Short mmCIF file of C-alpha atoms and ligand atoms in Angstrom, two decimals:
data_model
loop_
_atom_site.label_atom_id
_atom_site.label_comp_id
_atom_site.label_asym_id
_atom_site.label_seq_id
_atom_site.Cartn_x
_atom_site.Cartn_y
_atom_site.Cartn_z
CA MET X 116 0.22 0.03 0.04
CA GLU X 117 1.69 3.44 -0.39
CA ALA X 118 2.25 5.36 1.87
CA LEU X 119 0.26 8.50 2.86
CA LEU X 120 2.69 9.98 6.09
CA ARG X 121 6.80 9.30 4.12
CA LEU X 122 9.32 10.45 6.31
CA GLU X 123 12.91 10.47 4.73
CA ASN X 124 16.14 10.18 6.80
CA LEU X 125 14.67 13.35 8.98
CA HIS X 126 17.53 15.17 11.02
CA ARG X 127 16.84 18.44 12.84
CA ARG X 128 19.65 19.69 15.56
CA PHE X 129 19.72 22.30 18.39
CA GLY X 130 22.80 24.02 18.57
CA ALA X 131 25.21 21.13 18.77
CA MET X 132 22.65 18.36 20.03
CA ARG X 133 21.49 16.34 17.37
CA ALA X 134 17.52 15.88 18.93
CA VAL X 135 16.08 13.72 15.65
CA ASN X 136 19.00 11.59 13.77
CA GLY X 137 18.75 9.29 10.85
CA ILE X 138 14.41 8.59 11.09
CA SER X 139 12.73 7.35 8.27
CA LEU X 140 9.50 6.44 8.82
CA ASP X 141 6.32 4.83 6.34
CA VAL X 142 2.91 4.82 7.73
CA PRO X 143 0.29 4.42 5.03
CA ARG X 144 -4.03 4.90 4.51
CA GLY X 145 -5.59 2.47 7.41
CA GLN X 146 -2.55 2.31 10.26
CA VAL X 147 -2.26 3.29 13.72
CA LEU X 148 1.38 3.77 14.15
CA GLY X 149 2.78 3.96 17.55
CA PHE X 150 5.41 6.43 18.15
CA LEU X 151 7.09 6.20 21.96
CA GLY X 152 10.38 7.34 23.47
CA PRO X 153 11.92 8.19 26.45
CA ASN X 154 11.26 12.26 27.59
CA GLY X 155 13.47 13.91 25.34
CA ALA X 156 13.95 11.66 22.82
CA GLY X 157 12.66 13.71 19.32
CA LYS X 158 9.05 12.19 18.90
CA SER X 159 7.86 15.77 19.24
CA THR X 160 10.78 17.64 17.47
CA THR X 161 9.82 14.57 14.67
CA MET X 162 6.38 15.26 15.07
CA LYS X 163 6.94 19.09 13.78
CA MET X 164 9.36 18.45 11.35
CA ALA X 165 6.78 16.22 9.86
CA ALA X 166 3.65 18.29 10.24
CA GLY X 167 5.40 21.23 8.45
CA PHE X 168 6.30 23.39 12.24
CA LEU X 169 10.26 22.99 11.95
CA PRO X 170 12.44 22.56 9.29
CA PRO X 171 13.99 19.37 8.81
CA ASP X 172 18.70 20.37 8.91
CA GLU X 173 18.29 17.27 6.64
CA GLY X 174 15.29 14.74 5.11
CA ARG X 175 12.23 14.73 3.41
CA VAL X 176 8.64 14.62 4.19
CA LEU X 177 6.15 13.22 2.16
CA LEU X 178 2.41 13.58 2.82
CA ALA X 179 0.66 11.67 0.40
CA GLY X 180 3.25 12.66 -2.01
CA ILE X 181 3.41 16.25 -2.00
CA ASP X 182 6.85 16.95 -0.31
CA MET X 183 5.86 19.65 3.23
CA TRP X 184 9.05 21.65 2.53
CA ARG X 185 8.98 22.67 -1.26
CA SER X 186 4.98 22.78 -2.01
CA PRO X 187 4.17 23.75 2.21
CA VAL X 188 0.62 24.57 1.61
CA ALA X 189 -0.62 21.82 -0.26
CA ALA X 190 1.22 18.94 1.94
CA LYS X 191 -0.68 20.73 4.79
CA ARG X 192 -3.71 20.53 3.36
CA HIS X 193 -3.94 16.60 3.94
CA LEU X 194 -2.79 17.32 7.20
CA GLY X 195 -3.92 17.88 11.23
CA TYR X 196 -1.93 17.89 13.55
CA LEU X 197 -2.53 17.96 17.57
CA PRO X 198 0.71 19.48 18.57
CA GLU X 199 2.48 18.91 21.68
CA GLY X 200 -0.04 19.96 24.96
CA ALA X 201 -3.23 21.02 22.18
CA PRO X 202 -2.59 24.14 22.84
CA LEU X 203 -5.70 27.53 21.70
CA HIS X 204 -6.75 30.44 21.95
CA ASP X 205 -8.43 30.40 24.97
CA GLU X 206 -11.03 34.05 24.31
CA MET X 207 -12.70 31.74 22.01
CA THR X 208 -15.35 29.74 22.57
CA VAL X 209 -15.22 26.29 21.73
CA ARG X 210 -17.37 27.08 17.97
CA GLY X 211 -15.96 29.60 16.56
CA PHE X 212 -12.04 28.89 17.41
CA LEU X 213 -13.29 25.59 14.90
CA ALA X 214 -15.27 27.32 12.78
CA PHE X 215 -12.11 30.02 12.32
CA CYS X 216 -9.95 26.89 11.67
CA GLY X 217 -12.91 25.43 9.13
CA ARG X 218 -12.46 28.89 7.56
CA VAL X 219 -9.11 29.74 7.17
CA ARG X 220 -8.89 25.42 5.50
CA GLY X 221 -11.48 26.81 2.94
CA LEU X 222 -14.82 25.79 4.19
CA SER X 223 -17.88 27.58 4.20
CA GLY X 224 -22.20 27.69 4.33
CA ALA X 225 -23.20 24.34 4.85
CA ALA X 226 -19.58 22.15 4.14
CA LEU X 227 -18.56 24.25 7.32
CA ARG X 228 -21.99 23.83 9.64
CA GLN X 229 -21.79 19.29 8.24
CA ALA X 230 -17.73 19.29 9.89
CA LEU X 231 -18.45 21.18 12.49
CA GLU X 232 -21.71 19.22 13.80
CA ARG X 233 -18.93 15.64 12.64
CA ALA X 234 -16.97 16.87 14.98
CA ALA X 235 -18.92 17.91 17.90
CA GLN X 236 -20.58 14.65 17.95
CA ARG X 237 -17.59 12.65 17.11
CA THR X 238 -15.74 14.37 20.01
CA GLN X 239 -18.45 14.64 22.16
CA LEU X 240 -17.96 18.29 22.30
CA ALA X 241 -21.74 19.31 22.21
CA PRO X 242 -22.27 19.72 25.75
CA VAL X 243 -19.45 22.62 25.83
CA TRP X 244 -19.87 23.90 22.65
CA GLY X 245 -20.55 27.53 23.52
CA GLN X 246 -17.97 28.32 26.07
CA ARG X 247 -14.83 29.71 26.07
CA ILE X 248 -11.71 27.57 25.59
CA GLY X 249 -9.91 29.00 28.78
CA THR X 250 -12.40 27.37 31.02
CA LEU X 251 -12.84 24.23 29.65
CA SER X 252 -11.03 21.13 32.10
CA LYS X 253 -8.19 19.41 30.78
CA GLY X 254 -10.68 15.86 28.97
CA TYR X 255 -13.27 18.65 27.09
CA ARG X 256 -9.47 21.35 26.13
CA ARG X 257 -7.94 17.86 24.60
CA ARG X 258 -10.91 17.11 22.88
CA MET X 259 -11.04 20.37 20.68
CA GLY X 260 -7.51 20.12 20.04
CA LEU X 261 -8.19 16.71 18.32
CA ALA X 262 -11.72 18.60 17.15
CA GLN X 263 -9.31 20.55 15.35
CA ALA X 264 -6.80 18.12 14.36
CA ILE X 265 -9.99 15.67 12.15
CA MET X 266 -12.32 18.31 11.30
CA HIS X 267 -11.90 18.61 7.50
CA GLU X 268 -10.93 14.54 8.23
CA PRO X 269 -7.42 14.41 6.56
CA ASP X 270 -5.39 12.09 5.68
CA VAL X 271 -2.49 12.33 7.83
CA LEU X 272 -3.93 12.42 11.81
CA ILE X 273 -0.14 13.96 13.71
CA LEU X 274 -1.27 13.39 17.24
CA ASP X 275 1.53 14.27 19.83
CA GLU X 276 0.55 12.86 23.84
CA PRO X 277 -3.65 13.32 22.38
CA THR X 278 -4.16 10.80 26.45
CA ASP X 279 -1.71 12.12 27.82
CA GLY X 280 -2.73 13.73 31.52
CA LEU X 281 -6.59 12.38 30.76
CA ASP X 282 -8.54 10.40 33.11
CA PRO X 283 -9.36 6.44 31.78
CA ASN X 284 -12.67 7.99 30.50
CA GLN X 285 -11.79 10.22 28.30
CA LYS X 286 -8.69 8.28 27.33
CA GLN X 287 -11.01 5.31 25.69
CA VAL X 288 -12.97 8.15 23.93
CA VAL X 289 -9.68 9.27 22.70
CA ARG X 290 -8.88 6.25 21.94
CA GLU X 291 -11.83 5.31 20.22
CA LEU X 292 -11.88 8.04 18.51
CA ILE X 293 -8.13 7.42 16.62
CA ARG X 294 -9.26 4.33 15.47
CA ASP X 295 -12.08 4.79 13.55
CA MET X 296 -10.26 7.80 12.07
CA ALA X 297 -7.41 5.36 10.91
CA LYS X 298 -9.96 3.74 8.73
CA LYS X 299 -9.73 6.45 5.81
CA SER X 300 -6.54 8.21 7.47
CA ALA X 301 -2.86 7.62 8.38
CA ILE X 302 -1.86 8.23 11.54
CA ILE X 303 1.28 8.79 14.04
CA VAL X 304 0.54 9.05 18.22
CA SER X 305 3.16 9.58 20.17
CA THR X 306 1.77 8.46 24.13
CA HIS X 307 4.20 7.59 27.47
CA ILE X 308 1.31 5.00 28.50
CA LEU X 309 1.92 1.65 27.16
CA GLU X 310 -1.05 -0.26 28.95
CA GLU X 311 -3.04 1.69 25.17
CA VAL X 312 -0.42 1.05 22.56
CA PRO X 313 -1.81 -2.64 21.51
CA ALA X 314 -5.26 -1.94 22.00
CA VAL X 315 -4.63 1.28 19.96
CA CYS X 316 -2.29 1.19 17.41
CA ASP X 317 -1.38 -1.34 14.55
CA ARG X 318 3.10 -1.38 14.56
CA VAL X 319 4.85 0.66 17.46
CA VAL X 320 8.20 2.35 16.72
CA ILE X 321 10.60 2.98 19.53
CA ILE X 322 13.09 6.25 19.07
CA ALA X 323 15.76 7.10 21.78
CA ARG X 324 17.94 9.68 21.25
CA GLY X 325 17.14 10.74 17.96
CA ARG X 326 17.71 7.66 15.99
CA ILE X 327 15.25 4.31 15.82
CA VAL X 328 16.03 1.65 18.19
CA ALA X 329 13.23 -0.26 17.22
CA GLN X 330 9.93 -1.34 14.78
CA GLY X 331 7.26 -3.66 14.03
CA THR X 332 3.90 -5.38 15.61
CA ALA X 333 2.77 -4.12 19.52
CA GLU X 334 3.68 -8.04 20.39
CA GLU X 335 6.79 -8.73 18.27
CA ILE X 336 8.22 -5.48 20.32
CA ALA X 337 7.03 -7.07 23.48
CA ALA X 338 9.19 -10.35 22.39
CA GLN X 339 12.00 -8.01 22.68
CA ALA X 340 12.67 -7.57 26.57
CA PRO X 341 15.62 -9.19 28.48
CA GLN X 342 16.13 -12.77 28.10
CA GLY X 343 14.09 -14.81 30.32
CA GLY X 344 11.08 -12.81 31.64
CA GLU X 345 7.27 -12.51 29.72
CA PRO X 346 7.03 -10.56 26.99
CA SER X 347 6.50 -7.37 27.62
CA LEU X 348 6.30 -3.86 25.93
CA GLU X 349 7.16 -1.69 29.27
CA LEU X 350 10.56 -4.19 30.47
CA ALA X 351 11.01 -4.32 25.90
CA PHE X 352 10.73 -0.21 26.10
CA ARG X 353 12.97 -0.23 28.89
CA HIS X 354 15.06 -2.53 27.09
CA LEU X 355 15.44 -1.44 23.88
CA THR X 356 15.74 2.17 24.97
CA GLY X 357 18.10 2.04 28.55
CA ALA X 358 20.51 -0.11 26.34
CA ALA X 359 21.25 3.04 22.88
CA ALA X 360 21.59 5.27 25.50
CA ASN X 361 24.16 3.47 26.75
CA GLY X 362 25.85 2.64 23.07
CA GLY X 363 25.10 6.02 22.67
CA ARG X 364 27.59 7.09 25.60
CA ALA X 365 29.79 4.83 25.28
CA ALA X 366 30.27 5.99 21.41
CA ALA X 367 30.46 8.97 21.69
CA MET A 200 -8.83 34.37 -0.15
CA SER A 201 -11.18 33.48 2.22
CA ALA A 202 -8.24 31.14 4.90
CA LEU A 203 -7.56 35.39 5.01
CA ALA A 204 -10.38 36.75 5.84
CA ALA A 205 -10.67 33.75 8.03
CA ILE A 206 -7.58 35.14 10.49
CA VAL A 207 -8.54 38.43 9.88
CA ARG A 208 -11.19 38.16 11.43
CA ARG A 209 -10.26 36.21 14.47
CA GLU A 210 -8.14 38.84 15.57
CA LEU A 211 -9.38 41.52 15.01
CA ALA A 212 -12.40 39.83 17.24
CA ALA A 213 -9.36 38.71 19.96
CA TYR A 214 -8.15 42.04 20.05
CA PHE A 215 -12.10 42.71 21.25
CA ALA A 216 -11.91 39.60 23.58
CA THR A 217 -10.36 41.25 26.68
CA PRO A 218 -11.35 45.26 27.53
CA ILE A 219 -7.55 45.20 27.31
CA ALA A 220 -8.61 47.16 23.13
CA TYR A 221 -11.52 49.68 24.44
CA VAL A 222 -8.51 50.70 27.44
CA PHE A 223 -6.45 51.36 24.18
CA ILE A 224 -8.98 53.05 22.95
CA ALA A 225 -9.97 55.04 25.82
CA VAL A 226 -6.65 56.66 26.38
CA PHE A 227 -6.65 56.85 23.17
CA VAL A 228 -9.00 59.47 22.73
CA ALA A 229 -8.86 60.61 26.04
CA LEU A 230 -5.10 61.76 25.11
CA ALA A 231 -6.06 62.60 22.11
CA GLY A 232 -8.69 64.51 23.42
CA VAL A 233 -6.45 66.31 25.99
CA PHE A 234 -3.74 67.32 23.51
CA THR A 235 -6.10 69.18 20.91
CA PHE A 236 -8.21 71.37 23.58
CA GLN A 237 -5.20 71.38 26.14
CA VAL A 238 -1.58 70.98 25.39
CA GLY A 239 -2.41 72.66 21.78
CA ASN A 240 -4.47 75.99 23.10
CA PHE A 241 -7.58 75.11 20.85
CA PHE A 242 -9.31 77.86 22.22
CA ASN A 243 -7.59 79.86 22.50
CA ARG A 244 -6.09 79.37 18.32
CA GLY A 245 -9.33 81.15 17.48
CA MET A 246 -9.26 79.09 14.32
CA ALA A 247 -11.57 76.14 14.67
CA ASP A 248 -9.79 72.76 12.57
CA LEU A 249 -7.49 70.22 14.38
CA MET A 250 -4.05 71.09 13.56
CA PRO A 251 -3.45 70.59 17.25
CA LEU A 252 -4.59 67.21 17.28
CA PHE A 253 -2.72 66.25 13.84
CA LEU A 254 0.49 67.89 15.93
CA TYR A 255 0.71 65.88 19.00
CA LEU A 256 -1.17 62.50 16.57
CA PRO A 257 2.23 60.93 15.36
CA TRP A 258 3.87 60.97 18.67
CA LEU A 259 0.51 59.06 19.99
CA LEU A 260 0.38 57.21 17.68
CA LEU A 261 4.02 55.54 18.59
CA VAL A 262 2.47 54.36 21.35
CA LEU A 263 -0.54 53.09 19.99
CA ALA A 264 0.72 51.31 17.34
CA PRO A 265 3.85 48.87 19.05
CA ALA A 266 0.42 48.72 21.94
CA VAL A 267 -1.49 47.24 18.71
CA ALA A 268 1.17 45.45 17.46
CA MET A 269 2.77 43.90 20.25
CA ARG A 270 0.30 40.88 21.22
CA LEU A 271 0.07 39.22 17.17
CA TRP A 272 2.80 36.76 17.31
CA ALA A 273 4.72 36.91 21.16
CA GLU A 274 1.13 35.75 22.28
CA GLU A 275 1.19 33.18 19.45
CA ARG A 276 4.40 31.97 20.72
CA ALA A 277 4.31 31.96 23.99
CA ARG A 278 0.66 30.01 23.79
CA GLY A 279 2.35 27.50 21.04
CA THR A 280 -0.69 28.16 19.26
CA ILE A 281 2.01 29.06 16.11
CA GLU A 282 2.19 25.52 16.19
CA LEU A 283 -1.96 25.47 14.60
CA LEU A 284 -1.22 28.50 12.98
CA LEU A 285 1.64 27.98 11.25
CA THR A 286 0.44 24.33 10.27
CA LEU A 287 -2.56 25.09 8.59
CA PRO A 288 -2.64 25.68 4.77
CA LEU A 289 -1.56 28.51 3.99
CA ALA A 290 1.50 30.93 3.41
CA THR A 291 3.49 32.30 5.78
CA TRP A 292 3.04 35.68 4.55
CA GLN A 293 -1.13 35.42 4.75
CA ALA A 294 -0.57 34.63 8.08
CA VAL A 295 1.43 37.55 8.41
CA VAL A 296 -0.85 40.03 5.66
CA ALA A 297 -3.30 38.45 7.60
CA LYS A 298 -2.05 39.90 11.18
CA TRP A 299 -1.15 43.10 10.23
CA LEU A 300 -4.83 43.98 7.79
CA ALA A 301 -6.90 43.46 12.00
CA GLY A 302 -4.02 45.98 13.51
CA TRP A 303 -4.75 48.09 11.26
CA LEU A 304 -8.55 47.71 11.39
CA PHE A 305 -8.14 48.12 14.60
CA LEU A 306 -6.34 51.27 14.36
CA GLY A 307 -8.94 52.28 12.26
CA ILE A 308 -11.22 51.75 13.86
CA GLY A 309 -8.93 53.50 17.07
CA LEU A 310 -8.94 56.65 14.69
CA MET A 311 -12.35 56.56 13.92
CA ALA A 312 -13.44 56.77 18.23
CA THR A 313 -11.68 60.39 17.61
CA TRP A 314 -14.68 61.57 15.96
CA GLY A 315 -15.74 63.81 19.18
CA LEU A 316 -12.93 65.90 17.73
CA TRP A 317 -14.22 65.76 14.66
CA ILE A 318 -17.69 67.70 15.22
CA THR A 319 -16.50 69.61 17.67
CA VAL A 320 -15.18 71.84 15.29
CA ASN A 321 -17.54 72.03 12.60
CA TRP A 322 -19.44 72.39 15.68
CA LEU A 323 -17.54 75.28 16.62
CA GLY A 324 -15.80 77.52 13.21
CA GLU A 325 -16.08 76.45 9.52
CA PRO A 326 -13.27 74.14 9.05
CA ASP A 327 -11.72 72.61 5.97
CA ASN A 328 -12.82 68.94 6.17
CA GLY A 329 -11.23 67.79 2.97
CA VAL A 330 -7.82 68.68 5.27
CA ILE A 331 -9.09 67.29 7.78
CA ALA A 332 -9.97 63.83 6.05
CA LEU A 333 -6.92 64.21 5.09
CA GLY A 334 -5.07 64.74 7.97
CA TYR A 335 -6.80 61.22 9.02
CA LEU A 336 -6.13 59.18 6.51
CA ALA A 337 -2.32 60.74 6.90
CA ALA A 338 -2.35 59.00 10.49
CA TRP A 339 -3.53 55.51 9.47
CA MET A 340 -1.10 55.42 6.78
CA THR A 341 1.72 56.10 9.39
CA GLY A 342 0.05 53.36 11.69
CA GLY A 343 0.16 51.15 8.82
CA VAL A 344 3.90 51.65 8.86
CA LEU A 345 4.80 51.65 11.93
CA LEU A 346 1.81 48.58 12.48
CA ALA A 347 4.29 46.59 10.33
CA ALA A 348 7.22 47.43 11.27
CA GLY A 349 6.22 46.90 15.54
CA ALA A 350 4.75 43.25 14.02
CA ALA A 351 7.45 42.75 12.96
CA ALA A 352 8.95 43.57 16.20
CA SER A 353 6.49 41.12 17.78
CA ALA A 354 7.33 37.70 15.41
CA LEU A 355 11.32 38.66 17.55
CA THR A 356 10.58 36.90 21.24
CA ARG A 357 6.90 36.13 23.63
CA ASN A 358 7.10 38.65 25.54
CA GLN A 359 4.79 41.26 24.81
CA VAL A 360 6.11 44.02 26.69
CA ILE A 361 9.86 43.24 25.32
CA ALA A 362 7.78 43.57 21.52
CA PHE A 363 6.18 46.85 22.83
CA VAL A 364 9.35 47.46 23.80
CA LEU A 365 11.05 46.59 21.00
CA ALA A 366 8.60 48.02 18.61
CA ALA A 367 8.76 51.50 19.93
CA ALA A 368 11.93 51.42 19.99
CA ILE A 369 11.59 51.21 15.89
CA CYS A 370 8.73 53.61 15.08
CA PHE A 371 10.59 56.17 16.93
CA VAL A 372 13.57 55.90 15.03
CA LEU A 373 10.86 55.32 11.71
CA MET A 374 8.75 58.35 12.67
CA SER A 375 11.83 60.67 13.94
CA ALA A 376 14.65 59.98 12.46
CA ALA A 377 14.28 63.67 10.71
CA THR A 378 14.57 65.84 13.42
CA PRO A 379 17.22 67.77 14.64
CA LEU A 380 17.96 66.27 18.23
CA VAL A 381 17.71 61.67 16.89
CA GLN A 382 19.84 63.42 13.37
CA GLU A 383 22.65 64.16 15.80
CA ALA A 384 22.45 60.99 17.79
CA LEU A 385 21.82 58.38 14.80
CA GLY A 386 25.52 61.00 13.68
CA ALA A 387 27.44 59.75 16.15
CA LEU A 388 26.08 56.27 16.10
CA LEU A 389 25.69 55.39 12.75
CA PRO A 390 27.78 55.76 9.38
CA ALA A 391 26.95 59.00 7.44
CA TRP A 392 25.39 57.50 4.67
CA LEU A 393 22.45 55.80 6.45
CA ALA A 394 21.90 58.44 9.11
CA GLU A 395 20.56 59.87 5.78
CA ALA A 396 19.46 56.80 4.79
CA LEU A 397 17.20 56.90 7.70
CA ALA A 398 16.48 60.68 7.72
CA ALA A 399 14.89 60.08 4.31
CA ALA A 400 12.08 57.34 4.91
CA SER A 401 11.44 59.08 7.98
CA ALA A 402 7.66 58.76 8.89
CA LEU A 403 7.14 62.65 10.03
CA SER A 404 7.56 64.75 6.98
CA HIS A 405 5.09 62.81 4.63
CA PHE A 406 2.51 62.01 7.51
CA SER A 407 3.10 66.79 7.78
CA SER A 408 2.91 67.75 4.55
CA VAL A 409 -0.80 65.14 3.84
CA ALA A 410 -1.93 66.01 7.85
CA GLN A 411 -1.68 70.36 5.98
CA GLY A 412 -3.37 69.27 2.81
CA VAL A 413 -0.35 69.34 0.64
CA ILE A 414 -1.04 65.24 -0.97
CA SER A 415 1.93 63.50 -3.57
CA ALA A 416 1.78 60.33 -5.01
CA ALA A 417 5.37 60.99 -3.48
CA ASP A 418 3.50 60.07 0.09
CA VAL A 419 1.75 57.74 -1.20
CA LEU A 420 4.30 55.74 -2.25
CA TYR A 421 5.88 56.01 0.66
CA TRP A 422 3.02 54.07 2.89
CA VAL A 423 2.57 51.28 0.45
CA SER A 424 6.22 50.78 -0.20
CA MET A 425 7.46 50.85 3.93
CA THR A 426 4.37 49.06 5.15
CA ALA A 427 5.58 46.57 1.90
CA PHE A 428 9.18 46.09 3.49
CA TRP A 429 8.05 45.76 6.69
CA LEU A 430 6.42 42.90 6.01
CA PHE A 431 8.18 41.93 3.94
CA VAL A 432 10.66 42.08 7.34
CA ASN A 433 7.78 40.42 9.63
CA VAL A 434 8.10 37.08 7.56
CA LEU A 435 11.94 36.92 6.84
CA VAL A 436 11.25 36.48 11.00
CA VAL A 437 8.79 34.17 10.81
CA GLU A 438 10.79 31.94 8.39
CA TRP A 439 13.99 32.83 10.67
CA LYS A 440 12.36 31.66 13.87
CA LYS A 441 11.31 28.78 12.73
CA ALA A 442 14.47 27.82 12.02
CA ALA A 443 16.28 28.59 14.63
N1 ATP I 20 13.40 24.40 20.67
C1 ATP I 20 13.74 23.86 21.27
N2 ATP I 20 15.44 24.82 21.01
C2 ATP I 20 16.05 23.44 21.79
N3 ATP I 20 16.47 22.91 21.81
C3 ATP I 20 15.70 21.71 22.01
C4 ATP I 20 14.44 22.37 21.37
N4 ATP I 20 13.24 21.53 20.66
C5 ATP I 20 14.07 20.25 22.08
N5 ATP I 20 14.54 20.44 21.87
C6 ATP I 20 15.67 19.06 22.60
O1 ATP I 20 15.44 18.43 21.81
C7 ATP I 20 15.47 17.17 22.78
C8 ATP I 20 14.25 15.81 22.04
O2 ATP I 20 13.07 16.39 21.74
P1 ATP I 20 11.21 16.78 21.58
O3 ATP I 20 10.48 17.52 22.76
O4 ATP I 20 11.72 16.02 20.71
O5 ATP I 20 11.56 14.87 22.87
P2 ATP I 20 10.05 14.49 23.06
O6 ATP I 20 10.32 12.76 22.32
O7 ATP I 20 8.88 14.15 21.83
O8 ATP I 20 9.55 14.30 24.47
P3 ATP I 20 8.65 14.68 25.47
O9 ATP I 20 8.18 12.76 25.53
O10 ATP I 20 9.02 14.51 26.80
O11 ATP I 20 8.20 15.15 24.74
C9 ATP I 20 15.11 17.13 24.31
O12 ATP I 20 16.26 17.54 24.37
C10 ATP I 20 15.29 18.77 24.50
O13 ATP I 20 15.94 19.38 25.63
MG1 MG I 21 7.06 15.25 22.85
#
């Protein structure tokens, strides 16, 4: 299957620090890719480059075959992006902000109304529809960020920690939404909540220190837990990213 | 173009979402009144015109334009919403122009809020309303230049106070580069050609001649090209900060 999102050999440094050091990925339509790694591994940096916010030092980003850094506007038409921490305009209402996003994306009239209704329904935002964003609870805030990302039914969804800080019920709502969106889109999701990975992600990529250290299905990764142990995603994660950290230090 | 219009609309609404906009406008109108009637010696001049207003308006704009410009980009950076804005399907220049346009409309609203002064002079006498209209046009266009420079300053930082100070400093030089005092200071600091170039680009002379009722194509060209220049700088700053 053709990849809707393709990252080719992405590099990015901040000063002397190599935050992302040669990451390549393919995500086809219908797939949810779990993007895991310890704090500071370079997940958000990679996602910002994929979303066309941060220019890579090296490498390419292709969305639906369009080069993000050559034809940014055309590429971004295919994109829905939830930045880390779900930044939003606090003084706007939920409806006002979503309508703004829709209008910038060229929706108007009946098409805009439909998109708003659908987004409100899928993210269950109806109870706070006219409320100011600054007064929303964390759960609604995060779903608001998701609504903005999905309202135009993008081909590619980039979600940076969509379930961070949510209660178990809210997490479930968001996971179901992601699975539902996966029917039509290519999705990359970062998370620190390993328990949700098998249920949400079709494939997992683990990075550490800006490099990919493992990829495969959740079971394949879990099987890489240290010798003699039960297959466990968490043990495998700690083993793989700890080993990478040591390897990195040894090489330096 | 619908993207551009949507941003203009959002930005303009954002000004009025907090009381700050009303405070800006109220203070601006109050100061304009004080300068016109008190400082400008309106009642003793024995002339019903708005010359005193247009004498002080450039200096009021030096405060108002940076105050209007400071939030345009710094706030987006502080909140992180700049990531949303710059990943929407629109070119950077569109976001830059739309934000400036919203600020410029807001400035226009501020200027219109001084309508009481215009009514008053018409009530007291028979001023040349054509000249007054040109004065307002000059103020709005000059404000547009200052605002574009201020917006570029706002794109440099996430701190609105720093944005304001930086914008005010740039606007001050832009406005007064041709005055003897500033020329002297600039002459000491900069090479002569640069000090002269700044003087030639000064906003005050264009403002003053138009506010006195004499407008030429050169004035319009000046406003349009200076605004375009600073909007271009604004785009460069946004792009450069992305990479930094
Ligand atoms: N703008 C920046 N300037 C300097 N360093 C940065 C910048 N952004 C990120 N970094 C550094 O790059 C590295 C990778 O950061 P990144 O945010 O991508 O990690 P992450 O995998 O998303 O971590 P987390 O799980 O904590 O969100 C970190 O060491 C971080 O400090
Ligand atoms: Mg992160």
